[in-house]
Coordinates of C-alpha atoms in Angstrom, one line a residue:
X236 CA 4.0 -22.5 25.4
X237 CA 0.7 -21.2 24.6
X238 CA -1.2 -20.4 20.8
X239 CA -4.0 -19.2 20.1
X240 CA -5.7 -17.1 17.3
X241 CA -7.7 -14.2 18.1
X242 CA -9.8 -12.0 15.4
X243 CA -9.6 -8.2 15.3
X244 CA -10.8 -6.2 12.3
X245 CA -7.2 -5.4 11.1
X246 CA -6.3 -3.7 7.5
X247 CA -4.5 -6.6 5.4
X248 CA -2.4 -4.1 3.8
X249 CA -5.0 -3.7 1.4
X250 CA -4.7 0.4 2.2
X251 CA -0.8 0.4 3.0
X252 CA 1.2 -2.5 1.4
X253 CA 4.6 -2.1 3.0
X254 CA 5.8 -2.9 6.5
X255 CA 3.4 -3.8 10.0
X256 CA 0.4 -2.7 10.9
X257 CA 0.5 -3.9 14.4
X258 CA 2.4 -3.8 17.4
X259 CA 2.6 -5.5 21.3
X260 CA 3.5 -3.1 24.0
X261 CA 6.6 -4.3 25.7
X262 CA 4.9 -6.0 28.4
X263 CA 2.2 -7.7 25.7
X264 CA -0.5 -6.4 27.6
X265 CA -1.6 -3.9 24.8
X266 CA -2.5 -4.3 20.9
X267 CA -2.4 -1.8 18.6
X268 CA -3.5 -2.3 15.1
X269 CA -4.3 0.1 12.0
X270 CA -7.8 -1.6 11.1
X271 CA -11.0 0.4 9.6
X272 CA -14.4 -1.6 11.1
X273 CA -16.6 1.7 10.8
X274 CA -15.0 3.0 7.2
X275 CA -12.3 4.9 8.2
X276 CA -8.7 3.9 8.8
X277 CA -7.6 4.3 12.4
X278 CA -5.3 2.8 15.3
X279 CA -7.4 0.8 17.7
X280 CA -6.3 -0.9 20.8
X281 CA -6.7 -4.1 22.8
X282 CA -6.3 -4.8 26.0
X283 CA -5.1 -8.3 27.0
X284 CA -7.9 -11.0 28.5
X285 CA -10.6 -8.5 27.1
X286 CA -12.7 -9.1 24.3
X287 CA -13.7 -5.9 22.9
X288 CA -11.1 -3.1 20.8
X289 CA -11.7 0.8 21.4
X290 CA -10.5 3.0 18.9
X291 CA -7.0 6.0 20.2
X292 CA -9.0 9.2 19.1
X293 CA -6.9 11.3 16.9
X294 CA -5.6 9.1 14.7
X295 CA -7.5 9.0 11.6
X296 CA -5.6 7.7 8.1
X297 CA -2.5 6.1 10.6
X298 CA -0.7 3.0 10.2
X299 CA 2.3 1.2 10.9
X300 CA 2.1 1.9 14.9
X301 CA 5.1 1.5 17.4
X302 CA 4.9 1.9 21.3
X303 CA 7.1 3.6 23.5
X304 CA 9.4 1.7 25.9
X305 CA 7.0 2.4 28.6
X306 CA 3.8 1.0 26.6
X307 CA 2.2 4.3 27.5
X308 CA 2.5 6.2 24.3
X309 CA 2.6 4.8 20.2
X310 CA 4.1 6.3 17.1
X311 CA 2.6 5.8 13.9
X312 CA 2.3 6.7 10.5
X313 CA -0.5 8.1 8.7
X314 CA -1.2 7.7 4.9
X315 CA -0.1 11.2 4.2
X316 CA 3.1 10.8 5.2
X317 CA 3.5 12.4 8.7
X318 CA 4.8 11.0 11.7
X319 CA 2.8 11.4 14.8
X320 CA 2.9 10.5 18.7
X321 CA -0.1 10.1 20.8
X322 CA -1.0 8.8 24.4
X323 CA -4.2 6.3 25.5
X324 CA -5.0 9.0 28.1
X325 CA -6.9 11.1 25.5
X326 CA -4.9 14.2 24.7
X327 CA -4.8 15.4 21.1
X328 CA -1.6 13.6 19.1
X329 CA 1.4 15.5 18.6
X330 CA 3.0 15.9 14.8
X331 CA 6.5 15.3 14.5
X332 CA 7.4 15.8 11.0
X333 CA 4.5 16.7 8.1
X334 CA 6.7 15.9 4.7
X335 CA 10.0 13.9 4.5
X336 CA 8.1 10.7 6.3
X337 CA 8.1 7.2 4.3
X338 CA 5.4 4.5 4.8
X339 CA 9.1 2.5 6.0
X340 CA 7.9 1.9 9.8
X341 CA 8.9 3.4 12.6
X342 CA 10.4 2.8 16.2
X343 CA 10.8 4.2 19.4
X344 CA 14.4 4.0 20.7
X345 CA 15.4 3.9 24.4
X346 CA 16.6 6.9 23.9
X347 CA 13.4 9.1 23.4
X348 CA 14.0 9.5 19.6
X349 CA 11.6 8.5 16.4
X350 CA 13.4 6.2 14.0
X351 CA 12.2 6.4 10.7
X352 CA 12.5 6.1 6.5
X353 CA 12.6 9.1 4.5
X354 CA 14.4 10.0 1.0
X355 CA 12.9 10.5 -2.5
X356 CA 13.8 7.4 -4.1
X357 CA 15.6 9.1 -6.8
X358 CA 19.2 10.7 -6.0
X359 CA 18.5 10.8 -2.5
X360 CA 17.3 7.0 -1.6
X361 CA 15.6 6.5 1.6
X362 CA 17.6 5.8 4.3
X363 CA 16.9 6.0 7.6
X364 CA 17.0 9.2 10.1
X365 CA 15.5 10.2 13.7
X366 CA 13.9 12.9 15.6
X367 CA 13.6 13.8 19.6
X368 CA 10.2 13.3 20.5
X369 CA 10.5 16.9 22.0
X370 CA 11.1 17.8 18.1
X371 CA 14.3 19.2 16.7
X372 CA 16.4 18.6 14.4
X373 CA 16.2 15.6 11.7
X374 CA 19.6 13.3 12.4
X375 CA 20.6 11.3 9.7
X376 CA 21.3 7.7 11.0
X377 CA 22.2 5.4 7.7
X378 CA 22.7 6.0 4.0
X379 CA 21.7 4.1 1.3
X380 CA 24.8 2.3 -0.1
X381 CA 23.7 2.4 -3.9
X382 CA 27.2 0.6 -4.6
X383 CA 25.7 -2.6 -3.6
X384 CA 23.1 -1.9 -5.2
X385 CA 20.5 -0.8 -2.2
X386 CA 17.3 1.4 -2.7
X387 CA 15.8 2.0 0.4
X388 CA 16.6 1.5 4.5
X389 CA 12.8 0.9 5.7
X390 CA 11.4 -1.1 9.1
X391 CA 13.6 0.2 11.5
X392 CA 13.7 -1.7 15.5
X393 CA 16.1 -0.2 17.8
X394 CA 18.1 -2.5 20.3
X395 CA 17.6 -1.8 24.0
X396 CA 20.8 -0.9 24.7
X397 CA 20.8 1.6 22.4
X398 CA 24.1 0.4 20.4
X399 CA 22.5 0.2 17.2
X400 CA 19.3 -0.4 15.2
X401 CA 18.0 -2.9 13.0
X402 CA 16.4 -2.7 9.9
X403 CA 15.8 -3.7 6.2
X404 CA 17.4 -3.2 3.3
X405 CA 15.6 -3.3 -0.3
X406 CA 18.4 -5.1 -2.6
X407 CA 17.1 -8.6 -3.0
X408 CA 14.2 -9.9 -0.8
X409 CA 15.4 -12.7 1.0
X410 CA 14.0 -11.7 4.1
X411 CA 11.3 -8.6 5.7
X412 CA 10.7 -6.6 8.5
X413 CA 13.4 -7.8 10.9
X414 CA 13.1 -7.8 14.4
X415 CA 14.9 -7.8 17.6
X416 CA 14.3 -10.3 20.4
X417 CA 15.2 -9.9 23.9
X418 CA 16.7 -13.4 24.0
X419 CA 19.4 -12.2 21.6
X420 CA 18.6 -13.0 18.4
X421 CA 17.1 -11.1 15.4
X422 CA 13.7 -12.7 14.3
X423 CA 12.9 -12.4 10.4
X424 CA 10.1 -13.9 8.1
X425 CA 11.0 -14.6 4.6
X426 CA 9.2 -14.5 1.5
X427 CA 7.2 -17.5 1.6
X428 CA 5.7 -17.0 4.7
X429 CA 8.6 -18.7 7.4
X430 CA 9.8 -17.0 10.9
X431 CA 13.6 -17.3 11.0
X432 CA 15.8 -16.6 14.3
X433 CA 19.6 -16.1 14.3
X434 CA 21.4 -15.4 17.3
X435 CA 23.2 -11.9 17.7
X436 CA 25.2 -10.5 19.5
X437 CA 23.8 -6.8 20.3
X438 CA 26.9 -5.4 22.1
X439 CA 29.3 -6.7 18.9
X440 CA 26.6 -6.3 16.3
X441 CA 27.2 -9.0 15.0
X442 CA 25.9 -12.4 14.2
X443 CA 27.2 -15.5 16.1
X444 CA 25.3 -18.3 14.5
X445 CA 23.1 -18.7 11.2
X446 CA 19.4 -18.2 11.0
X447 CA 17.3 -21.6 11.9
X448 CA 13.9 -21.7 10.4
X449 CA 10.8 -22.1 13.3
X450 CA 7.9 -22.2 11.9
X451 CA 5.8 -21.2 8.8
X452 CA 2.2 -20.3 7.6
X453 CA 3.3 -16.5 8.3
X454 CA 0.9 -14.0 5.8
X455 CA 2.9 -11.6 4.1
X456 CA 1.3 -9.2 1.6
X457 CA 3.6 -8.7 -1.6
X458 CA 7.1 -8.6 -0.8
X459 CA 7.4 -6.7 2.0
X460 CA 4.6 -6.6 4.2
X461 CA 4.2 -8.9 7.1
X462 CA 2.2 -8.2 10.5
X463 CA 4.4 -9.9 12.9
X464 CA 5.1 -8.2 16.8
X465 CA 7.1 -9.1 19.4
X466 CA 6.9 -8.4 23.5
X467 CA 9.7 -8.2 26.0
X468 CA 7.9 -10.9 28.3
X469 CA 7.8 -13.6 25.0
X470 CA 3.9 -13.1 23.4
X471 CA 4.4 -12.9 19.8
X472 CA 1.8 -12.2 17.7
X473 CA 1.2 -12.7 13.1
X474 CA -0.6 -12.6 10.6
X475 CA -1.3 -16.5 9.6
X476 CA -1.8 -17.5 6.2
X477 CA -1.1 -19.6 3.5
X478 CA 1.2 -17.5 1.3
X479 CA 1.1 -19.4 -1.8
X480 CA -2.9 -19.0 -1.4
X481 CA -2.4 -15.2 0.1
X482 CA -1.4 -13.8 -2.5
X483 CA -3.5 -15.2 -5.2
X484 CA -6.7 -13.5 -6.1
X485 CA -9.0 -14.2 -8.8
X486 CA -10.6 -12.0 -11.2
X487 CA -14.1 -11.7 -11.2
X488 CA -16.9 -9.8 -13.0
X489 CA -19.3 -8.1 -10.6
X490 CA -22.4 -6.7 -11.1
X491 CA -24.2 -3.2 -10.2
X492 CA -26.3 -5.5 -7.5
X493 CA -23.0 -7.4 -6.3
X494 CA -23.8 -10.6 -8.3
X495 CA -20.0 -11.8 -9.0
X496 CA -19.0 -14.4 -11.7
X497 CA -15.3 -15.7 -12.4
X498 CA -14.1 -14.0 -15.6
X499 CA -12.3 -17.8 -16.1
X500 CA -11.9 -20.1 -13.1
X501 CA -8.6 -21.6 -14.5
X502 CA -6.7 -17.9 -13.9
X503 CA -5.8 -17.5 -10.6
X504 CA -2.4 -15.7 -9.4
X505 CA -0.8 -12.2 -7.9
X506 CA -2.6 -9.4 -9.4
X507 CA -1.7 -6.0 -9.1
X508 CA -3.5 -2.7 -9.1
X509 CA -5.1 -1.2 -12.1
X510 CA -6.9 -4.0 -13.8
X511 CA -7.5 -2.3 -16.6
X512 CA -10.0 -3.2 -19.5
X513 CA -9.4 -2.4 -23.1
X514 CA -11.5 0.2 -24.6
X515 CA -13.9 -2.1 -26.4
X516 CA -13.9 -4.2 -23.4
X517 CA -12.4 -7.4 -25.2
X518 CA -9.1 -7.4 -23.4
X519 CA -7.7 -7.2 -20.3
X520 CA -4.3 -6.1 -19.2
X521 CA -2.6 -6.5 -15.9
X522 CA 0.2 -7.0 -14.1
X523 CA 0.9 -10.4 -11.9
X524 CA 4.0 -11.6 -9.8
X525 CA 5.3 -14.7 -10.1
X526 CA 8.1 -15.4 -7.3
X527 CA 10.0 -12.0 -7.1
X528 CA 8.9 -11.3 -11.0
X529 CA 6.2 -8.9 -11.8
X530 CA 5.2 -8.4 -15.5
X531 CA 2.3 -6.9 -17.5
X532 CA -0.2 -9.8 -19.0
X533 CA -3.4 -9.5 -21.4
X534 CA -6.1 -11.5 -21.3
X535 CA -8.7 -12.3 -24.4
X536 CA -12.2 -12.1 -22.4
X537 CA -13.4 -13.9 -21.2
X538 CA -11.9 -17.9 -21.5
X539 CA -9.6 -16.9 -24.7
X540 CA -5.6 -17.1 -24.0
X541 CA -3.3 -14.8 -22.3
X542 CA -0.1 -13.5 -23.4
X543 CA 2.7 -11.4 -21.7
X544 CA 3.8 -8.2 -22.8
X545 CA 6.4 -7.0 -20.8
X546 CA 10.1 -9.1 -20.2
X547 CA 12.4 -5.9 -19.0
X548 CA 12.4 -5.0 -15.5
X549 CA 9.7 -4.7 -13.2
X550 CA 6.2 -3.5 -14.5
X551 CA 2.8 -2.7 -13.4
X552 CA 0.1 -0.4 -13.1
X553 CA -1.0 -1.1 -17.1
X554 CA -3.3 1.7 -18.6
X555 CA -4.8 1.9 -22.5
X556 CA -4.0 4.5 -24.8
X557 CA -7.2 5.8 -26.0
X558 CA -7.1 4.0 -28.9
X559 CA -6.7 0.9 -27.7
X560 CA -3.4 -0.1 -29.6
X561 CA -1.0 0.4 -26.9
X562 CA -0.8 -0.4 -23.2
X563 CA 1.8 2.1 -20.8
X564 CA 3.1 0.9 -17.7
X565 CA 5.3 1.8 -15.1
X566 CA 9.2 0.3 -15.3
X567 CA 11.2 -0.6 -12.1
X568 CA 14.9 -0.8 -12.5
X569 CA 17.8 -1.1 -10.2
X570 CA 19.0 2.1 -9.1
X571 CA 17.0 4.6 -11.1
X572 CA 13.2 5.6 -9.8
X573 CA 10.2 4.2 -12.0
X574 CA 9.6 5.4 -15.1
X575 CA 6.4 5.3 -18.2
X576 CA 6.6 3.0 -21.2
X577 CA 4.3 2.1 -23.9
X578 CA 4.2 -1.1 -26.1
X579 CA 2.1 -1.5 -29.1
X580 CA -1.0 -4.3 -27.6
X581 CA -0.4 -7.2 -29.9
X582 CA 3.1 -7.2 -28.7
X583 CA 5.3 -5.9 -31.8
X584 CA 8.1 -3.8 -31.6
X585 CA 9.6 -2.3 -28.8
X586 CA 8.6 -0.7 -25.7
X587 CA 8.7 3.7 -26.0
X588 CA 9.5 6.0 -23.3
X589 CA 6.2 7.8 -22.1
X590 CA 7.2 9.6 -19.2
X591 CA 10.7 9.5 -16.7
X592 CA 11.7 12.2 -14.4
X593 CA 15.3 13.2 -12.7
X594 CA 14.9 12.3 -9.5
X595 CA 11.4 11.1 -8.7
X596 CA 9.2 7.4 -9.5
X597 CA 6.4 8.1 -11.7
X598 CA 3.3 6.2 -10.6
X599 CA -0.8 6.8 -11.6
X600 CA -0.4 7.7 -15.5
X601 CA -3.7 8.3 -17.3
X602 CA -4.7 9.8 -20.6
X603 CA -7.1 12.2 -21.3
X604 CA -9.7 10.5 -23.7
X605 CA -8.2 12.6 -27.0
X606 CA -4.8 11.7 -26.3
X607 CA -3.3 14.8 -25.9
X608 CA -2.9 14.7 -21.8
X609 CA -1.0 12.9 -19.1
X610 CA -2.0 13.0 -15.5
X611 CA 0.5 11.8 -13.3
X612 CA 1.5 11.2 -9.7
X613 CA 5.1 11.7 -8.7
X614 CA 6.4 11.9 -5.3
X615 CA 2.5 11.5 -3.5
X616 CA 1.5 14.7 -5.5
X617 CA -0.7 14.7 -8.9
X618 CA 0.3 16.3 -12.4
X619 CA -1.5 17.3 -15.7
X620 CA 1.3 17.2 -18.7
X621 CA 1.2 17.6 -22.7
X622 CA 1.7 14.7 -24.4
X623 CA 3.9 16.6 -26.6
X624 CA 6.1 17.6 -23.7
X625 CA 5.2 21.9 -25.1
X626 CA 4.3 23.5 -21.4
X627 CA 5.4 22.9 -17.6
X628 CA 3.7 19.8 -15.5
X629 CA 0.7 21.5 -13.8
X630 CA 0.8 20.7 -10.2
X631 CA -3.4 20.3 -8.6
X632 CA -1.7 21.7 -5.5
X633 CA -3.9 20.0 -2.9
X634 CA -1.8 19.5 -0.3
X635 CA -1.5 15.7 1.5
X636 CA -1.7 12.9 -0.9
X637 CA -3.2 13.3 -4.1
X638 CA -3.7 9.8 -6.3
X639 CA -5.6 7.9 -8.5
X640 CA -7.0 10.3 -11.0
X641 CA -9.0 9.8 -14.1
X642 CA -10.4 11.9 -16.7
X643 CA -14.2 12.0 -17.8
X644 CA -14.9 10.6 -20.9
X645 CA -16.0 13.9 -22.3
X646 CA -12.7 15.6 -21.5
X647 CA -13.9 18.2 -19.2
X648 CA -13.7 17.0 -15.5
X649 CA -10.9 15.1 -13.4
X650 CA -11.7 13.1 -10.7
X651 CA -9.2 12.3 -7.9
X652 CA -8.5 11.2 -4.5
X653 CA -6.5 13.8 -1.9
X654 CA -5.7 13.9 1.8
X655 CA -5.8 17.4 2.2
X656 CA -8.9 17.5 4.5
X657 CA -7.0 15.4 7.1
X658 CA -9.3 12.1 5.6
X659 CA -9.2 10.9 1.6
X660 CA -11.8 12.0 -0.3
X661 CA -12.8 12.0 -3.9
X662 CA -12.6 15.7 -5.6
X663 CA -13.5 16.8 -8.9
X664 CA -11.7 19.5 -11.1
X665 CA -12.2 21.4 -14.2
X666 CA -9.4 20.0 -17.1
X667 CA -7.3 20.5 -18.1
X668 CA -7.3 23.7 -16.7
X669 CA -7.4 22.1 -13.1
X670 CA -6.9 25.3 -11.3
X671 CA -10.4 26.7 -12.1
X672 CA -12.1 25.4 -9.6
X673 CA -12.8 21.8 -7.2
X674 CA -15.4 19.9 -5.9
X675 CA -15.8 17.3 -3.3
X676 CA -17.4 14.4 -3.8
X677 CA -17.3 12.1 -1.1
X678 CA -18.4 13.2 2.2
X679 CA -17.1 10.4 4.5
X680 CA -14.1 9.2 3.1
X681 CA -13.8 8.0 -0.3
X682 CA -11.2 6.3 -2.6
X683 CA -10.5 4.7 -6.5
X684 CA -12.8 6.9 -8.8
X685 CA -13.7 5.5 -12.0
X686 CA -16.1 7.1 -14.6
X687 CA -18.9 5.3 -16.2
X688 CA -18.5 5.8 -20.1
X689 CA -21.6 7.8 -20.1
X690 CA -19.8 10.3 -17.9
X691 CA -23.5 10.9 -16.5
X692 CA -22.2 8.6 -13.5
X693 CA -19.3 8.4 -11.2
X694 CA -18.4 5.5 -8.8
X695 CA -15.9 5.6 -5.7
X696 CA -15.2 3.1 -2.4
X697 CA -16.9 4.3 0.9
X698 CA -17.1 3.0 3.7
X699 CA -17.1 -0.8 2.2
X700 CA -19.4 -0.2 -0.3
X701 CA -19.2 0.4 -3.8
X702 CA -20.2 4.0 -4.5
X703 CA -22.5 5.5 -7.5
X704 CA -23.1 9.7 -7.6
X705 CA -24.8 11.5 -10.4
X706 CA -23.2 14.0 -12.6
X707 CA -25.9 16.3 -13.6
X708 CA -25.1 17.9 -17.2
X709 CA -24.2 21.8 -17.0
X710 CA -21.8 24.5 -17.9
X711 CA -20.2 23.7 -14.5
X712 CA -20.0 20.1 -12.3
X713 CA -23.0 19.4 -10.3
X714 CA -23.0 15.9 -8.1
X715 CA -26.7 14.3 -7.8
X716 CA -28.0 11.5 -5.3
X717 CA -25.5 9.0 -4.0
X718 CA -26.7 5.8 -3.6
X719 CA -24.4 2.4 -2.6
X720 CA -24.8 -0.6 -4.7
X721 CA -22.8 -3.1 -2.6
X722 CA -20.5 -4.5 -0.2
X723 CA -16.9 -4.3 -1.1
X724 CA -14.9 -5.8 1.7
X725 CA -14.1 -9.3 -0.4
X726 CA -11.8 -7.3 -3.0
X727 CA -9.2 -5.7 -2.7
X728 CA -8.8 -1.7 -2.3
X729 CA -6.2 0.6 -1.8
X730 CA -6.1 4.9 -0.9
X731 CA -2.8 5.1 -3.5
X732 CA -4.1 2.4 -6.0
X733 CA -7.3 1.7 -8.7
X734 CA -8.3 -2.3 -8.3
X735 CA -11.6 -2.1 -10.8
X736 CA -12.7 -1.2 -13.6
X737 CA -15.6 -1.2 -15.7
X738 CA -17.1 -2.3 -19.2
X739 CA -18.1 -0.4 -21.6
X740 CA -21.9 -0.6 -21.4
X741 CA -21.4 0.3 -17.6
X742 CA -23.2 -2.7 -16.1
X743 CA -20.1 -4.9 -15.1
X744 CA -16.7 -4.3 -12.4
X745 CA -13.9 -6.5 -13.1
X746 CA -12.7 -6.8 -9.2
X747 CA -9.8 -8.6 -8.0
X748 CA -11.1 -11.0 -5.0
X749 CA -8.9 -11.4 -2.3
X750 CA -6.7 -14.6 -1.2
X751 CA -7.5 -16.4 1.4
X752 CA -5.0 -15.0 3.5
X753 CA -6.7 -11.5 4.3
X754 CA -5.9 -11.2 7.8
X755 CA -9.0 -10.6 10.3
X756 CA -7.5 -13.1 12.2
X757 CA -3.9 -13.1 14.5
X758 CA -2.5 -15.9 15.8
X759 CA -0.7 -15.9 19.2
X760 CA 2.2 -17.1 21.3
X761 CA 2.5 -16.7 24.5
X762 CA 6.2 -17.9 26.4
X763 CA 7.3 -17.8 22.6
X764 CA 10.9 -17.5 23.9
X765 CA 11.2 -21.0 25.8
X766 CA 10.8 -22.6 21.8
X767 CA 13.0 -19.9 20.5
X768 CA 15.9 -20.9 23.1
X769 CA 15.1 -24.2 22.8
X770 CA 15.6 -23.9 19.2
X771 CA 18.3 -21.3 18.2
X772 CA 21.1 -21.0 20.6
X773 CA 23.4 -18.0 21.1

């Protein structure tokens, strides 16, 4: 048995935090991996015993990649949600399915069909389903058992005999992104980082022993992303890391020339998206898992004590009201999508329904700087609401994925992020009449606007850097010179997710620096099976 590490510029899940973002062609000769070294998120490939990675043309915004059996094609899927096949020969890739698609994985069974997650999360969970790869039909292949309290069928790997699939099942994480082994046994890492093996028996479908630990130091990303592959000749190949570093980041102040600063060295843990300063910059609020338990916290800047504000549920993504008394945040429950509360700041009184729909989560809520608006994203698409609840949701309508929107402090213009061009970009609109007119912004990719208060400024993430574009003052929006003020590969970043923000005088970024288990780095084992028989018998 043979280990080794090997580095290759591969996304962290710092764009897509669910599932794999690799995958070993069954005879291990070939790596894929979703990784971004010139800006833009794409599949690249490795060939074994060679040194340098060339990027699969066509395959802009994908992730979560899966070969054929034959190693001569991969699956994969891209950030806006459709599922598409392409070759290493050259020829254009081929869209399966443009909607229904969730960032669950994907596999390629022996029998020339797509396994996949799709649902809405609400009264239709995801489960999983499959399509031919000469199209078709969508087949429906599990479904979601709320009974037991299940939300989603997600990471699917199909046995080689074609008897059945295995897959995930978001209840309680105990274990992610299960895989099959050709040895007969069903490989799993757990939470903290550990590969487990328990032998099954693929004809049966069953289990015939219990799962033996093997080894740990595995990186997993939340609590439910791990990139861990498998070939049928015994290379395995992960994402090391020390999880209980991984996941800890550390909040930092940065300035406009990339000078960073520790807001207090003592506060180090799991931070979630949408740091999110209070309006007079004193406090900040966000959200930070402990084990399985993720919870809204606010900090008194910079070295002053920190207090929690949520104890129901699930919480993150914390945004200010406008006047700085309250904090809302999104609320996951079992069995019922995520939904808006607000809680008065100081922690008094109980928490108040903002926003919940029927069906769908509720992610991205803003306010408008009077008060009187709501943007929202639900189900991947953006909406502009009344506070009051008087009028319908206004949909932007881009098409794609539409995220992370913000309003200028002056009320007039919304900034956003959508897929609709095929890459992410930041757009402008009028508001809150939003379907008077847009803008584009970015010009090579661009993600997580955030307004300066002046609202004379705008800044964005492109192509690692920190982004700052003029607004020019006018009866309509007008972008001026673009200029990058630094390098932004040491904090974390996301296409669906904010991680900065800025004070109010405009000079400072509170940023989230990454763990120490960012993976540019993939360990290998080769003849992995010999230890895994040796270890865990059938």
């Amino acid at each position: 048995m043979l280990r080794y590490t090997t580095i290759v510029p591969i996304e962290s899940g710092s764009v897509v935090d669910l599932g794999s973002n690799l995958d070993l062609s069954p005879d291990g000769t070939k790596l894929v991996f979703a990784g971004a070294p010139e800006g833009t998120p794409m599949l690249w490939v490795r060939e074994r015993d060679h040194w340098d990675i060339r990027p699969v043309p066509g395959t802009e915004l994908a992730h979560q990649p899966f070969f054929s059996p034959d190693g001569g094609r991969v699956g994969f899927i891209t950030e806006d949600r459709h599922l598409k096949i392409v070759s290493f020969t050259g020829e254009p890739p081929v869209t399966l399915l443009d909607s229904i698609v969730r960032r669950g994985g994907g596999a390629w069974g022996p029998d020339d069909y797509l396994y996949f997650s799709e649902g809405d999360g609400g009264e239709n969970p995801p489960g999983l389903r499959r399509i031919s790869v000469a199209g078709g039909p969508v087949e429906v292949v599990t479904v979601v058992d709320t009974t037991r309290q299940e939300r989603r069928h997600y990471f699917p790997d199909v046995l080689p005999n074609g008897k059945g699939v295995v897959f995930s099942v978001a209840r309680q994480i105990l274990g992610v992104h299960a895989r099959w082994s050709p040895t007969g046994h069903i490989l799993f890492v757990t939470e903290d980082g550990t590969l487990m093996a328990a032998p099954f028996d693929d004809e049966a479908l069953q289990l015939t022993g219990p799962a033996v630990p093997l080894f740990g130091g595995i990186h997993v990303e939340g609590l439910a992303s791990v990139d861990i592959a498998v070939s049928d000749n015994g290379t395995l190949v992960y994402g090391p890391g020390d999880v209980s570093r991984a996941r800890q980041g550390r909040l930092v102040w940065v300035d406009r020339e990339g000078d960073e600063e520790e807001i207090d060295p003592s506060w180090i843990g799991a931070f979630g998206p949408m740091p999110a300063l209070s309006p007079d910059g004193s406090r900040l609020a966000v959200s930070m898992t402990q084990g399985n338990d993720r919870k809204i916290w606010i900090k008194q800047l910079d070295r002053g004590p920190l207090s929690k504000l949520t104890f129901e549920g699930q919480s993150n993504q914390p945004v200010w009201t406008p006047d700085g008394l309250s904090l809302a945040f999104a609320r996951h429950e079992e069995n019922r999508p995520a939904t808006y509360y607000k809680r008065l700041a100081d922690g008094s009184g109980p928490a108040e329904l903002v926003l919940a729909l029927v069906d769908v989560p509720v992610y991205d809520v803003t306010y408008s700087p009077d008060g009187g608006w709501l943007v929202y994203r639900a189900d991947d698409k953006l909406f502009v609401q009344r506070v009051d609840g008087v009028g319908d949701p206004i949909p932007i309508g881009d098409g794609g994925f539409e995220g992370t929107a913000t309003v200028s402090p002056d009320g007039r213009w919304l900034a956003y992020v959508s897929s609709a061009s095929g890459q992410v970009e930041v757009y402008v609109r009028p508001f809150p009449d939003v379907e008077a007119g847009r803008w584009q912004v970015s010009t090579n990719g661009g993600i997580e606007p955030v307004w300066a208060h002046t609202g004379e400024e705008l800044f964005f993430k492109s192509e690692g850097q920190l982004m700052s574009v003029e607004v020019l003052p006018g009866a309509t929006f007008v972008a001026g010179a673009q200029r990058a003020l630094f390098p932004i590969r040491s904090y974390r970043s996301s296409t669906q997710d904010r991680f900065y923000d800025i004070t109010p005088d405009d000079q400072r970024l509170v940023m989230i620096r990454s763990g120490s288990g960012e993976i540019g780095e993939l360990a290998v084992i080769e003849n992995f099976f010999e230890e895994l028989e040796e270890r865990v018998s059938n």
